[in-house]
């Protein structure tokens, strides 16, 4: 296929409402939530397989007597089993990447130790780290699973038009402690032009989108600060799309006046450096990194 035909093909895909990320991975569709109920209800425990691109990454020996340790979150990027998460969550206290032995990628999870319809557990083949961005790519062992039909999240390689998104609601999933059996629940947040930080004697406003980060007001919500690779989702016509990833690479602004719980910061997925790194790793293959024996 020559360059002109490729441009035409991409244009057709965009006109059809398909993300470039899904097209590049060979997927026909992306971002379709698997639920009998179209509404998104904050605080409710999610249904089995309802968010098929949501991934839990943890270390587990398979016994219910030994609960999973070091629970990270991530998002399925394509049908080949690539998962994006935060690098810091995959490291030990010395900064070494934890060993992949015993590491589990639970795709479409509802509860960590439960086998449910629409969720699958895979071993992890290898991990690639970008310390500057505090991002990690995890490759799940999906090759030998003939029934694997993963539904990835939608994403594009275009910068977000933030002016068109202000006032829209965005969503994260987090492990719930309000339900007897645990599980994951939906948290609904609003994307605003400014966030307000409450100091001891005064209040400060800061831009919600700056320094490659998305700041969201979390005071008064059930969101718990984690920086564990929590994906930030938004609904678009082409399907549910990835907007950001929580991590520890955050600017100091708006400063020390901000109190814990005022806001949460997510690395914007539309940042050029993020696109370039992910594209280079997918194109060049996946080389494993040295892992810790912890």
PDB file of C-alpha atoms in Angstrom:
ATOM      1  CA  UNK A   1       0.000   0.000   0.000  1.00  0.00           C
ATOM      2  CA  UNK A   2       1.526   3.330  -1.049  1.00  0.00           C
ATOM      3  CA  UNK A   3       1.438   6.518   1.035  1.00  0.00           C
ATOM      4  CA  UNK A   4      -1.599   7.958  -0.708  1.00  0.00           C
ATOM      5  CA  UNK A   5      -3.643   4.800  -0.223  1.00  0.00           C
ATOM      6  CA  UNK A   6      -2.607   4.666   3.453  1.00  0.00           C
ATOM      7  CA  UNK A   7      -3.789   8.242   4.027  1.00  0.00           C
ATOM      8  CA  UNK A   8      -7.100   7.439   2.352  1.00  0.00           C
ATOM      9  CA  UNK A   9      -7.498   4.289   4.480  1.00  0.00           C
ATOM     10  CA  UNK A  10      -6.851   6.213   7.703  1.00  0.00           C
ATOM     11  CA  UNK A  11      -9.302   8.930   6.647  1.00  0.00           C
ATOM     12  CA  UNK A  12     -11.983   6.319   5.993  1.00  0.00           C
ATOM     13  CA  UNK A  13     -11.377   4.745   9.403  1.00  0.00           C
ATOM     14  CA  UNK A  14     -11.676   8.105  11.120  1.00  0.00           C
ATOM     15  CA  UNK A  15     -14.879   8.863   9.211  1.00  0.00           C
ATOM     16  CA  UNK A  16     -16.244   5.495  10.357  1.00  0.00           C
ATOM     17  CA  UNK A  17     -15.598   6.504  13.952  1.00  0.00           C
ATOM     18  CA  UNK A  18     -12.733   4.069  14.591  1.00  0.00           C
ATOM     19  CA  UNK A  19      -9.723   5.134  16.632  1.00  0.00           C
ATOM     20  CA  UNK A  20      -6.288   5.129  15.034  1.00  0.00           C
ATOM     21  CA  UNK A  21      -5.068   3.076  17.982  1.00  0.00           C
ATOM     22  CA  UNK A  22      -7.569   0.346  17.260  1.00  0.00           C
ATOM     23  CA  UNK A  23      -6.824   0.459  13.548  1.00  0.00           C
ATOM     24  CA  UNK A  24      -3.083   0.150  14.136  1.00  0.00           C
ATOM     25  CA  UNK A  25      -3.558  -2.907  16.344  1.00  0.00           C
ATOM     26  CA  UNK A  26      -5.771  -4.702  13.852  1.00  0.00           C
ATOM     27  CA  UNK A  27      -8.889  -4.248  15.933  1.00  0.00           C
ATOM     28  CA  UNK A  28     -12.213  -3.594  14.210  1.00  0.00           C
ATOM     29  CA  UNK A  29     -13.828  -2.020  17.257  1.00  0.00           C
ATOM     30  CA  UNK A  30     -12.787  -0.483  20.537  1.00  0.00           C
ATOM     31  CA  UNK A  31     -14.264   1.057  23.643  1.00  0.00           C
ATOM     32  CA  UNK A  32     -17.640  -0.730  23.648  1.00  0.00           C
ATOM     33  CA  UNK A  33     -18.778  -1.242  27.227  1.00  0.00           C
ATOM     34  CA  UNK A  34     -20.266  -4.698  27.811  1.00  0.00           C
ATOM     35  CA  UNK A  35     -23.344  -3.944  29.883  1.00  0.00           C
ATOM     36  CA  UNK A  36     -27.070  -4.512  29.678  1.00  0.00           C
ATOM     37  CA  UNK A  37     -27.546  -1.069  31.205  1.00  0.00           C
ATOM     38  CA  UNK A  38     -26.308   1.870  29.113  1.00  0.00           C
ATOM     39  CA  UNK A  39     -26.208   4.240  32.092  1.00  0.00           C
ATOM     40  CA  UNK A  40     -23.032   4.740  34.115  1.00  0.00           C
ATOM     41  CA  UNK A  41     -23.878   4.818  37.804  1.00  0.00           C
ATOM     42  CA  UNK A  42     -21.179   6.112  40.183  1.00  0.00           C
ATOM     43  CA  UNK A  43     -20.676   4.118  43.365  1.00  0.00           C
ATOM     44  CA  UNK A  44     -22.182   0.939  41.977  1.00  0.00           C
ATOM     45  CA  UNK A  45     -20.100  -2.185  41.763  1.00  0.00           C
ATOM     46  CA  UNK A  46     -19.405  -2.947  38.122  1.00  0.00           C
ATOM     47  CA  UNK A  47     -20.861  -5.950  36.328  1.00  0.00           C
ATOM     48  CA  UNK A  48     -18.778  -8.915  35.069  1.00  0.00           C
ATOM     49  CA  UNK A  49     -16.911  -7.879  31.918  1.00  0.00           C
ATOM     50  CA  UNK A  50     -18.623  -4.475  31.837  1.00  0.00           C
ATOM     51  CA  UNK A  51     -15.315  -2.613  31.331  1.00  0.00           C
ATOM     52  CA  UNK A  52     -13.382  -5.189  29.256  1.00  0.00           C
ATOM     53  CA  UNK A  53     -10.272  -3.008  28.841  1.00  0.00           C
ATOM     54  CA  UNK A  54      -9.796  -2.395  32.584  1.00  0.00           C
ATOM     55  CA  UNK A  55      -6.858  -4.474  33.851  1.00  0.00           C
ATOM     56  CA  UNK A  56      -5.680  -5.326  37.342  1.00  0.00           C
ATOM     57  CA  UNK A  57      -1.990  -6.232  37.688  1.00  0.00           C
ATOM     58  CA  UNK A  58      -0.981  -8.034  40.851  1.00  0.00           C
ATOM     59  CA  UNK A  59       1.160 -10.796  42.348  1.00  0.00           C
ATOM     60  CA  UNK A  60      -0.739 -13.886  43.407  1.00  0.00           C
ATOM     61  CA  UNK A  61       0.039 -17.538  44.103  1.00  0.00           C
ATOM     62  CA  UNK A  62      -3.482 -18.687  43.311  1.00  0.00           C
ATOM     63  CA  UNK A  63      -4.670 -19.385  46.859  1.00  0.00           C
ATOM     64  CA  UNK A  64      -7.556 -17.516  48.454  1.00  0.00           C
ATOM     65  CA  UNK A  65      -5.662 -17.794  51.732  1.00  0.00           C
ATOM     66  CA  UNK A  66      -2.974 -15.531  50.266  1.00  0.00           C
ATOM     67  CA  UNK A  67      -4.580 -12.375  48.866  1.00  0.00           C
ATOM     68  CA  UNK A  68      -2.950 -10.599  45.916  1.00  0.00           C
ATOM     69  CA  UNK A  69      -0.193  -8.143  46.749  1.00  0.00           C
ATOM     70  CA  UNK A  70       0.831  -4.842  45.114  1.00  0.00           C
ATOM     71  CA  UNK A  71      -2.347  -4.205  43.162  1.00  0.00           C
ATOM     72  CA  UNK A  72      -1.752  -1.957  40.131  1.00  0.00           C
ATOM     73  CA  UNK A  73      -4.250  -0.826  37.523  1.00  0.00           C
ATOM     74  CA  UNK A  74      -3.904  -0.562  33.776  1.00  0.00           C
ATOM     75  CA  UNK A  75      -5.734  -0.415  30.467  1.00  0.00           C
ATOM     76  CA  UNK A  76      -5.747  -2.841  27.530  1.00  0.00           C
ATOM     77  CA  UNK A  77      -4.301  -1.106  24.472  1.00  0.00           C
ATOM     78  CA  UNK A  78      -4.881  -3.766  21.812  1.00  0.00           C
ATOM     79  CA  UNK A  79      -5.844  -7.370  21.155  1.00  0.00           C
ATOM     80  CA  UNK A  80      -2.246  -8.561  21.395  1.00  0.00           C
ATOM     81  CA  UNK A  81      -2.274  -8.158  25.159  1.00  0.00           C
ATOM     82  CA  UNK A  82      -0.427  -4.866  25.605  1.00  0.00           C
ATOM     83  CA  UNK A  83      -1.374  -3.063  28.817  1.00  0.00           C
ATOM     84  CA  UNK A  84      -0.437   0.502  29.819  1.00  0.00           C
ATOM     85  CA  UNK A  85       0.082   1.309  33.497  1.00  0.00           C
ATOM     86  CA  UNK A  86       2.245   3.358  35.859  1.00  0.00           C
ATOM     87  CA  UNK A  87       5.913   2.401  36.189  1.00  0.00           C
ATOM     88  CA  UNK A  88       6.251   3.242  39.877  1.00  0.00           C
ATOM     89  CA  UNK A  89       3.595   0.707  40.819  1.00  0.00           C
ATOM     90  CA  UNK A  90       5.631  -2.114  39.281  1.00  0.00           C
ATOM     91  CA  UNK A  91       8.798  -1.354  41.266  1.00  0.00           C
ATOM     92  CA  UNK A  92      10.135  -2.393  44.652  1.00  0.00           C
ATOM     93  CA  UNK A  93      11.402   0.014  47.300  1.00  0.00           C
ATOM     94  CA  UNK A  94      14.819   0.095  45.609  1.00  0.00           C
ATOM     95  CA  UNK A  95      13.370   1.149  42.269  1.00  0.00           C
ATOM     96  CA  UNK A  96      13.818  -2.241  40.603  1.00  0.00           C
ATOM     97  CA  UNK A  97      11.064  -3.697  38.453  1.00  0.00           C
ATOM     98  CA  UNK A  98       9.402  -6.584  40.279  1.00  0.00           C
ATOM     99  CA  UNK A  99       9.800 -10.097  38.904  1.00  0.00           C
ATOM    100  CA  UNK A 100       7.213 -11.256  36.387  1.00  0.00           C
ATOM    101  CA  UNK A 101       6.943 -14.696  38.040  1.00  0.00           C
ATOM    102  CA  UNK A 102       3.616 -14.685  39.835  1.00  0.00           C
ATOM    103  CA  UNK A 103       2.560 -11.444  38.144  1.00  0.00           C
ATOM    104  CA  UNK A 104      -1.026 -11.634  36.884  1.00  0.00           C
ATOM    105  CA  UNK A 105      -2.887  -9.465  34.405  1.00  0.00           C
ATOM    106  CA  UNK A 106      -6.614  -9.697  35.126  1.00  0.00           C
ATOM    107  CA  UNK A 107      -8.473  -8.274  32.121  1.00  0.00           C
ATOM    108  CA  UNK A 108     -12.068  -7.090  32.510  1.00  0.00           C
ATOM    109  CA  UNK A 109     -11.832  -7.750  36.221  1.00  0.00           C
ATOM    110  CA  UNK A 110     -14.679  -7.315  38.680  1.00  0.00           C
ATOM    111  CA  UNK A 111     -13.077  -8.784  41.800  1.00  0.00           C
ATOM    112  CA  UNK A 112      -9.445  -9.766  42.169  1.00  0.00           C
ATOM    113  CA  UNK A 113      -9.845 -13.382  43.231  1.00  0.00           C
ATOM    114  CA  UNK A 114     -13.039 -14.244  41.396  1.00  0.00           C
ATOM    115  CA  UNK A 115     -13.436 -15.979  38.058  1.00  0.00           C
ATOM    116  CA  UNK A 116     -16.336 -14.208  36.379  1.00  0.00           C
ATOM    117  CA  UNK A 117     -17.833 -14.259  32.919  1.00  0.00           C
ATOM    118  CA  UNK A 118     -16.147 -11.659  30.764  1.00  0.00           C
ATOM    119  CA  UNK A 119     -12.925 -11.488  32.778  1.00  0.00           C
ATOM    120  CA  UNK A 120      -9.698 -13.395  32.106  1.00  0.00           C
ATOM    121  CA  UNK A 121      -6.419 -13.864  33.952  1.00  0.00           C
ATOM    122  CA  UNK A 122      -3.094 -14.098  32.124  1.00  0.00           C
ATOM    123  CA  UNK A 123       0.525 -14.441  33.080  1.00  0.00           C
ATOM    124  CA  UNK A 124       2.933 -11.646  32.189  1.00  0.00           C
ATOM    125  CA  UNK A 125       5.642 -12.154  29.586  1.00  0.00           C
ATOM    126  CA  UNK A 126       7.693  -9.020  30.053  1.00  0.00           C
ATOM    127  CA  UNK A 127       7.657  -5.352  31.007  1.00  0.00           C
ATOM    128  CA  UNK A 128       9.028  -2.170  29.473  1.00  0.00           C
ATOM    129  CA  UNK A 129       9.594   0.935  31.598  1.00  0.00           C
ATOM    130  CA  UNK A 130       9.774   4.645  30.785  1.00  0.00           C
ATOM    131  CA  UNK A 131      11.016   6.351  33.947  1.00  0.00           C
ATOM    132  CA  UNK A 132      10.746   9.868  32.541  1.00  0.00           C
ATOM    133  CA  UNK A 133       7.028   9.484  31.908  1.00  0.00           C
ATOM    134  CA  UNK A 134       6.500   7.026  34.782  1.00  0.00           C
ATOM    135  CA  UNK A 135       4.742   4.667  32.395  1.00  0.00           C
ATOM    136  CA  UNK A 136       5.057   0.943  31.820  1.00  0.00           C
ATOM    137  CA  UNK A 137       3.975  -1.373  29.023  1.00  0.00           C
ATOM    138  CA  UNK A 138       3.107  -4.898  30.155  1.00  0.00           C
ATOM    139  CA  UNK A 139       2.765  -7.762  27.680  1.00  0.00           C
ATOM    140  CA  UNK A 140       0.253 -10.418  28.705  1.00  0.00           C
ATOM    141  CA  UNK A 141       0.643 -14.035  27.593  1.00  0.00           C
ATOM    142  CA  UNK A 142      -2.436 -14.194  25.373  1.00  0.00           C
ATOM    143  CA  UNK A 143      -0.885 -15.938  22.357  1.00  0.00           C
ATOM    144  CA  UNK A 144      -1.926 -19.483  23.307  1.00  0.00           C
ATOM    145  CA  UNK A 145      -5.502 -18.583  24.201  1.00  0.00           C
ATOM    146  CA  UNK A 146      -7.609 -19.387  21.147  1.00  0.00           C
ATOM    147  CA  UNK A 147     -10.714 -17.885  22.753  1.00  0.00           C
ATOM    148  CA  UNK A 148      -9.075 -14.533  23.440  1.00  0.00           C
ATOM    149  CA  UNK A 149     -11.042 -11.646  21.950  1.00  0.00           C
ATOM    150  CA  UNK A 150      -9.884  -8.684  23.951  1.00  0.00           C
ATOM    151  CA  UNK A 151     -11.750  -5.382  23.650  1.00  0.00           C
ATOM    152  CA  UNK A 152      -9.211  -2.526  23.856  1.00  0.00           C
ATOM    153  CA  UNK A 153      -9.829   1.048  24.875  1.00  0.00           C
ATOM    154  CA  UNK A 154     -10.061   3.657  22.095  1.00  0.00           C
ATOM    155  CA  UNK A 155      -7.286   6.196  21.635  1.00  0.00           C
ATOM    156  CA  UNK A 156      -5.947   8.453  18.909  1.00  0.00           C
ATOM    157  CA  UNK A 157      -2.658  10.133  18.121  1.00  0.00           C
ATOM    158  CA  UNK A 158      -4.239  13.573  18.039  1.00  0.00           C
ATOM    159  CA  UNK A 159      -4.031  16.273  20.677  1.00  0.00           C
ATOM    160  CA  UNK A 160      -7.238  16.681  22.614  1.00  0.00           C
ATOM    161  CA  UNK A 161      -9.353  19.758  21.931  1.00  0.00           C
ATOM    162  CA  UNK A 162      -9.745  20.597  25.578  1.00  0.00           C
ATOM    163  CA  UNK A 163     -12.074  23.559  25.003  1.00  0.00           C
ATOM    164  CA  UNK A 164     -14.655  21.110  23.657  1.00  0.00           C
ATOM    165  CA  UNK A 165     -14.283  18.772  26.636  1.00  0.00           C
ATOM    166  CA  UNK A 166     -14.593  21.194  29.547  1.00  0.00           C
ATOM    167  CA  UNK A 167     -17.726  20.492  31.535  1.00  0.00           C
ATOM    168  CA  UNK A 168     -17.810  16.856  30.417  1.00  0.00           C
ATOM    169  CA  UNK A 169     -17.780  14.019  32.909  1.00  0.00           C
ATOM    170  CA  UNK A 170     -14.862  11.623  33.049  1.00  0.00           C
ATOM    171  CA  UNK A 171     -14.608   8.335  34.912  1.00  0.00           C
ATOM    172  CA  UNK A 172     -12.231   6.081  36.796  1.00  0.00           C
ATOM    173  CA  UNK A 173     -12.715   2.618  38.257  1.00  0.00           C
ATOM    174  CA  UNK A 174     -11.320   1.867  41.687  1.00  0.00           C
ATOM    175  CA  UNK A 175     -11.337  -0.961  44.144  1.00  0.00           C
ATOM    176  CA  UNK A 176     -14.290  -0.575  46.466  1.00  0.00           C
ATOM    177  CA  UNK A 177     -14.181  -0.899  50.228  1.00  0.00           C
ATOM    178  CA  UNK A 178     -17.838  -0.002  50.644  1.00  0.00           C
ATOM    179  CA  UNK A 179     -19.109  -3.400  49.515  1.00  0.00           C
ATOM    180  CA  UNK A 180     -18.821  -6.581  51.535  1.00  0.00           C
ATOM    181  CA  UNK A 181     -17.160  -8.546  48.746  1.00  0.00           C
ATOM    182  CA  UNK A 182     -14.986  -5.707  47.531  1.00  0.00           C
ATOM    183  CA  UNK A 183     -14.848  -5.435  43.753  1.00  0.00           C
ATOM    184  CA  UNK A 184     -14.560  -2.283  41.652  1.00  0.00           C
ATOM    185  CA  UNK A 185     -16.831   0.725  41.424  1.00  0.00           C
ATOM    186  CA  UNK A 186     -17.225   3.756  39.175  1.00  0.00           C
ATOM    187  CA  UNK A 187     -16.172   7.248  40.242  1.00  0.00           C
ATOM    188  CA  UNK A 188     -17.535  10.179  38.238  1.00  0.00           C
ATOM    189  CA  UNK A 189     -15.504  13.409  37.993  1.00  0.00           C
ATOM    190  CA  UNK A 190     -15.960  16.605  36.026  1.00  0.00           C
ATOM    191  CA  UNK A 191     -13.374  18.108  33.704  1.00  0.00           C
ATOM    192  CA  UNK A 192     -13.284  21.825  34.476  1.00  0.00           C
ATOM    193  CA  UNK A 193     -11.135  24.723  33.275  1.00  0.00           C
ATOM    194  CA  UNK A 194      -9.835  25.336  36.781  1.00  0.00           C
ATOM    195  CA  UNK A 195      -9.450  23.423  39.999  1.00  0.00           C
ATOM    196  CA  UNK A 196      -9.667  25.025  43.422  1.00  0.00           C
ATOM    197  CA  UNK A 197      -7.171  24.272  46.170  1.00  0.00           C
ATOM    198  CA  UNK A 198      -8.076  25.023  49.760  1.00  0.00           C
ATOM    199  CA  UNK A 199      -5.263  26.443  51.878  1.00  0.00           C
ATOM    200  CA  UNK A 200      -5.293  27.101  55.600  1.00  0.00           C
ATOM    201  CA  UNK A 201      -6.065  30.789  55.162  1.00  0.00           C
ATOM    202  CA  UNK A 202      -6.951  31.257  51.495  1.00  0.00           C
ATOM    203  CA  UNK A 203      -8.121  29.510  48.339  1.00  0.00           C
ATOM    204  CA  UNK A 204      -6.136  29.187  45.102  1.00  0.00           C
ATOM    205  CA  UNK A 205      -7.290  28.463  41.571  1.00  0.00           C
ATOM    206  CA  UNK A 206      -5.135  26.637  39.036  1.00  0.00           C
ATOM    207  CA  UNK A 207      -5.551  25.592  35.410  1.00  0.00           C
ATOM    208  CA  UNK A 208      -6.987  22.123  35.093  1.00  0.00           C
ATOM    209  CA  UNK A 209      -4.914  21.323  31.987  1.00  0.00           C
ATOM    210  CA  UNK A 210      -1.260  22.329  32.208  1.00  0.00           C
ATOM    211  CA  UNK A 211       2.225  20.850  32.181  1.00  0.00           C
ATOM    212  CA  UNK A 212       0.978  17.766  30.316  1.00  0.00           C
ATOM    213  CA  UNK A 213      -1.298  16.939  33.219  1.00  0.00           C
ATOM    214  CA  UNK A 214      -5.034  16.778  33.779  1.00  0.00           C
ATOM    215  CA  UNK A 215      -6.086  17.975  37.216  1.00  0.00           C
ATOM    216  CA  UNK A 216      -9.490  16.948  38.528  1.00  0.00           C
ATOM    217  CA  UNK A 217     -11.286  18.056  41.662  1.00  0.00           C
ATOM    218  CA  UNK A 218     -11.703  15.040  43.935  1.00  0.00           C
ATOM    219  CA  UNK A 219     -12.710  16.711  47.196  1.00  0.00           C
ATOM    220  CA  UNK A 220     -16.202  15.548  48.080  1.00  0.00           C
ATOM    221  CA  UNK A 221     -16.006  12.435  45.878  1.00  0.00           C
ATOM    222  CA  UNK A 222     -15.209   8.816  46.710  1.00  0.00           C
ATOM    223  CA  UNK A 223     -11.981   8.888  44.721  1.00  0.00           C
ATOM    224  CA  UNK A 224      -8.890   7.782  46.651  1.00  0.00           C
ATOM    225  CA  UNK A 225      -5.477   9.013  45.587  1.00  0.00           C
ATOM    226  CA  UNK A 226      -3.466   6.018  44.400  1.00  0.00           C
ATOM    227  CA  UNK A 227      -1.101   6.841  41.477  1.00  0.00           C
ATOM    228  CA  UNK A 228      -1.249   3.142  40.620  1.00  0.00           C
ATOM    229  CA  UNK A 229      -1.766   3.533  36.894  1.00  0.00           C
ATOM    230  CA  UNK A 230      -5.472   4.292  37.205  1.00  0.00           C
ATOM    231  CA  UNK A 231      -6.867   4.933  33.700  1.00  0.00           C
ATOM    232  CA  UNK A 232      -9.000   8.037  33.172  1.00  0.00           C
ATOM    233  CA  UNK A 233     -11.853   7.429  30.724  1.00  0.00           C
ATOM    234  CA  UNK A 234     -14.182   9.640  28.707  1.00  0.00           C
ATOM    235  CA  UNK A 235     -17.056   8.655  26.455  1.00  0.00           C
ATOM    236  CA  UNK A 236     -16.783   9.727  22.815  1.00  0.00           C
ATOM    237  CA  UNK A 237     -18.828   8.866  19.710  1.00  0.00           C
ATOM    238  CA  UNK A 238     -16.261   6.258  18.617  1.00  0.00           C
ATOM    239  CA  UNK A 239     -16.397   4.587  22.024  1.00  0.00           C
ATOM    240  CA  UNK A 240     -14.881   4.879  25.482  1.00  0.00           C
ATOM    241  CA  UNK A 241     -11.482   6.514  25.172  1.00  0.00           C
ATOM    242  CA  UNK A 242      -8.351   6.834  27.279  1.00  0.00           C
ATOM    243  CA  UNK A 243      -7.770  10.392  28.493  1.00  0.00           C
ATOM    244  CA  UNK A 244      -4.989   9.951  31.043  1.00  0.00           C
ATOM    245  CA  UNK A 245      -3.064   7.713  33.445  1.00  0.00           C
ATOM    246  CA  UNK A 246      -2.458   8.468  37.121  1.00  0.00           C
ATOM    247  CA  UNK A 247       1.210   8.465  38.078  1.00  0.00           C
ATOM    248  CA  UNK A 248       3.781  10.218  40.241  1.00  0.00           C
ATOM    249  CA  UNK A 249       5.097  12.541  37.525  1.00  0.00           C
ATOM    250  CA  UNK A 250       3.126  15.583  38.594  1.00  0.00           C
ATOM    251  CA  UNK A 251       3.998  19.295  38.662  1.00  0.00           C
ATOM    252  CA  UNK A 252       4.267  21.054  42.019  1.00  0.00           C
ATOM    253  CA  UNK A 253       1.753  23.690  40.923  1.00  0.00           C
ATOM    254  CA  UNK A 254      -0.617  24.938  42.208  1.00  0.00           C
ATOM    255  CA  UNK A 255       1.645  24.647  45.233  1.00  0.00           C
ATOM    256  CA  UNK A 256       1.737  23.800  48.892  1.00  0.00           C
ATOM    257  CA  UNK A 257      -1.580  25.486  49.539  1.00  0.00           C
ATOM    258  CA  UNK A 258      -3.289  22.450  48.079  1.00  0.00           C
ATOM    259  CA  UNK A 259      -4.414  19.954  50.673  1.00  0.00           C
ATOM    260  CA  UNK A 260      -4.454  16.167  50.185  1.00  0.00           C
ATOM    261  CA  UNK A 261      -7.705  15.200  48.499  1.00  0.00           C
ATOM    262  CA  UNK A 262      -8.266  18.549  46.796  1.00  0.00           C
ATOM    263  CA  UNK A 263      -7.413  17.223  43.345  1.00  0.00           C
ATOM    264  CA  UNK A 264      -5.824  14.323  41.498  1.00  0.00           C
ATOM    265  CA  UNK A 265      -3.427  14.663  38.579  1.00  0.00           C
ATOM    266  CA  UNK A 266      -3.289  12.358  35.548  1.00  0.00           C
ATOM    267  CA  UNK A 267      -0.651  12.305  32.817  1.00  0.00           C
ATOM    268  CA  UNK A 268      -2.439  13.314  29.604  1.00  0.00           C
ATOM    269  CA  UNK A 269      -2.409  10.464  27.112  1.00  0.00           C
ATOM    270  CA  UNK A 270      -2.401  12.947  24.217  1.00  0.00           C
ATOM    271  CA  UNK A 271       1.105  14.210  25.049  1.00  0.00           C
ATOM    272  CA  UNK A 272       3.461  13.718  22.097  1.00  0.00           C
ATOM    273  CA  UNK A 273       6.122  11.988  24.205  1.00  0.00           C
ATOM    274  CA  UNK A 274       3.593   9.362  25.287  1.00  0.00           C
ATOM    275  CA  UNK A 275       2.536   8.690  21.687  1.00  0.00           C
ATOM    276  CA  UNK A 276       6.120   8.465  20.461  1.00  0.00           C
ATOM    277  CA  UNK A 277       7.255   6.078  23.191  1.00  0.00           C
ATOM    278  CA  UNK A 278       4.313   3.689  22.831  1.00  0.00           C
ATOM    279  CA  UNK A 279       4.555   3.724  19.026  1.00  0.00           C
ATOM    280  CA  UNK A 280       8.298   3.007  19.134  1.00  0.00           C
ATOM    281  CA  UNK A 281       7.830   0.065  21.494  1.00  0.00           C
ATOM    282  CA  UNK A 282       5.042  -1.443  19.440  1.00  0.00           C
ATOM    283  CA  UNK A 283       7.019  -1.031  16.211  1.00  0.00           C
ATOM    284  CA  UNK A 284      10.392  -2.233  17.462  1.00  0.00           C
ATOM    285  CA  UNK A 285       9.184  -5.242  19.402  1.00  0.00           C
ATOM    286  CA  UNK A 286       9.106  -5.891  23.097  1.00  0.00           C
ATOM    287  CA  UNK A 287      12.366  -6.416  24.955  1.00  0.00           C
ATOM    288  CA  UNK A 288      12.132  -7.602  28.530  1.00  0.00           C
ATOM    289  CA  UNK A 289      13.845  -5.709  31.345  1.00  0.00           C
ATOM    290  CA  UNK A 290      15.815  -7.040  34.288  1.00  0.00           C
ATOM    291  CA  UNK A 291      13.466  -7.750  37.164  1.00  0.00           C
ATOM    292  CA  UNK A 292      13.947  -7.838  40.904  1.00  0.00           C
ATOM    293  CA  UNK A 293      13.964 -11.025  42.921  1.00  0.00           C
ATOM    294  CA  UNK A 294      11.896  -9.438  45.687  1.00  0.00           C
TER     295      UNK A 294
END
